[in-house]
Coordinates of C-alpha atoms in Angstrom, one line a residue:
M1 CA -8.4 -1.2 13.4
E2 CA -7.8 1.7 15.7
R3 CA -5.9 4.6 14.4
R4 CA -3.2 4.4 17.2
V5 CA -2.6 0.7 16.3
L6 CA -2.2 1.5 12.6
E7 CA 0.2 4.3 13.5
S8 CA 2.3 1.9 15.6
L9 CA 2.5 -0.6 12.7
L10 CA 3.8 2.2 10.4
A11 CA 6.9 2.9 12.5
G12 CA 9.2 1.7 9.8
D13 CA 11.9 3.8 8.2
D14 CA 11.2 3.1 4.5
E15 CA 9.9 6.1 2.6
A16 CA 6.5 4.5 1.9
S17 CA 5.9 3.9 5.7
V18 CA 7.1 7.3 6.6
I19 CA 4.6 8.9 4.2
A20 CA 1.8 6.6 5.3
L21 CA 2.3 7.5 8.9
A22 CA 2.3 11.2 8.1
T23 CA -0.9 10.8 6.1
V24 CA -2.6 8.9 8.9
R25 CA -1.5 11.6 11.4
G26 CA -2.8 14.2 9.0
G27 CA -6.4 12.9 9.2
A28 CA -6.4 10.3 6.4
T29 CA -9.2 7.8 6.0
Y30 CA -8.3 4.2 6.0
W31 CA -9.5 0.6 6.0
V32 CA -7.9 -2.7 6.7
S33 CA -9.6 -6.0 5.6
D34 CA -10.7 -8.3 8.3
A35 CA -9.9 -11.3 6.1
A36 CA -6.5 -12.5 4.9
Q37 CA -5.9 -13.7 1.4
P38 CA -3.0 -15.8 0.1
A39 CA 0.2 -13.9 -0.4
G40 CA 0.7 -15.2 -3.9
Q41 CA -2.7 -13.8 -4.9
H42 CA -1.8 -10.3 -3.8
A43 CA 1.6 -10.5 -5.2
G44 CA 0.3 -11.5 -8.6
V45 CA -2.4 -8.8 -8.7
F46 CA -0.1 -6.0 -7.7
S47 CA 2.8 -7.1 -9.9
R48 CA 0.4 -6.8 -12.9
R49 CA -0.8 -3.4 -11.6
L50 CA 2.8 -2.3 -11.2
R51 CA 3.5 -3.2 -14.9
R52 CA 0.4 -1.3 -16.0
M53 CA 1.3 1.8 -14.0
R54 CA 4.7 1.8 -15.5
M55 CA 3.3 1.4 -19.0
H56 CA 1.5 4.7 -18.3
G57 CA 4.6 6.4 -17.0
L58 CA 3.8 6.2 -13.3
E59 CA 6.3 4.8 -10.8
P60 CA 4.5 3.9 -7.5
L61 CA 6.7 4.4 -4.4
G62 CA 7.8 1.0 -3.0
L63 CA 5.3 -1.2 -4.9
E64 CA 8.0 -3.4 -6.5
R65 CA 9.5 -4.0 -3.1
A66 CA 6.1 -4.6 -1.5
V67 CA 5.3 -7.2 -4.1
Q68 CA 8.6 -8.9 -3.4
L69 CA 8.1 -8.8 0.4
V70 CA 4.6 -10.2 0.2
R71 CA 5.8 -13.0 -2.1
E72 CA 8.7 -13.8 0.3
H73 CA 6.3 -13.6 3.3
G74 CA 4.5 -16.6 1.8
R75 CA 1.6 -16.6 4.3
P76 CA -1.8 -15.0 4.0
V77 CA -1.9 -11.2 4.4
R78 CA -4.5 -8.6 5.1
A79 CA -4.7 -5.7 2.7
G80 CA -5.6 -2.1 3.5
M81 CA -5.6 1.4 2.0
I82 CA -4.9 4.8 3.4
D83 CA -6.2 7.9 1.6
A84 CA -4.7 11.3 2.5
A85 CA -7.3 13.8 3.7
D86 CA -6.6 16.1 0.8
R87 CA -6.9 13.1 -1.7
T88 CA -3.4 13.7 -3.1
W89 CA -1.9 10.4 -2.0
T90 CA -2.9 6.8 -1.4
T91 CA -1.0 4.0 0.4
L92 CA -1.5 0.3 0.0
L93 CA -0.8 -1.9 3.1
F94 CA -0.1 -5.5 3.6
L95 CA -0.3 -6.8 7.2
T96 CA 0.3 -10.2 8.7
E97 CA -2.8 -12.5 8.9
D98 CA -3.5 -11.5 12.5
G99 CA -2.9 -7.8 11.7
S100 CA -0.1 -7.5 14.3
A101 CA 2.7 -6.5 11.9
L102 CA 3.3 -4.6 8.7
V103 CA 4.6 -6.9 5.9
A104 CA 5.0 -4.1 3.3
C105 CA 3.5 -0.9 2.1
A106 CA 3.6 1.2 -1.1
G107 CA 2.0 4.4 -2.3
W108 CA 1.4 6.7 -5.2
P109 CA 0.1 10.2 -5.8
L110 CA -3.5 10.8 -6.8
P111 CA -5.1 11.2 -9.3
L112 CA -3.6 8.1 -10.8
V113 CA -4.2 9.4 -14.3
K114 CA -1.1 11.2 -15.7
K115 CA -1.9 14.3 -17.7
P116 CA -0.4 14.5 -21.2
P117 CA 2.1 17.4 -21.6
L118 CA 0.8 20.5 -23.3

């Protein structure tokens, strides 16, 4: 997927999309799958990951809503990731099967391991 196409898909006003667009414009690396997978499969995997993150005291931005939107979408989705150039943030994307629209996105700071307090 061309960078300008990805930028146009991230034109939403939710916080996760705004951050994703800024990271892409800031030189982020990214990939988008060529193959779509069932929405229920993605929703199941990422709802489990959300629970696991929360067990470790992490609250990913927009992941709960992304899981809900993917589940409601109900049709196959293409997944993708955006990694900030400075490796401090990552964004998870879900696009429609043909890649023409953003279904949902979520993000979290890196590294994903939370350091214990001193």
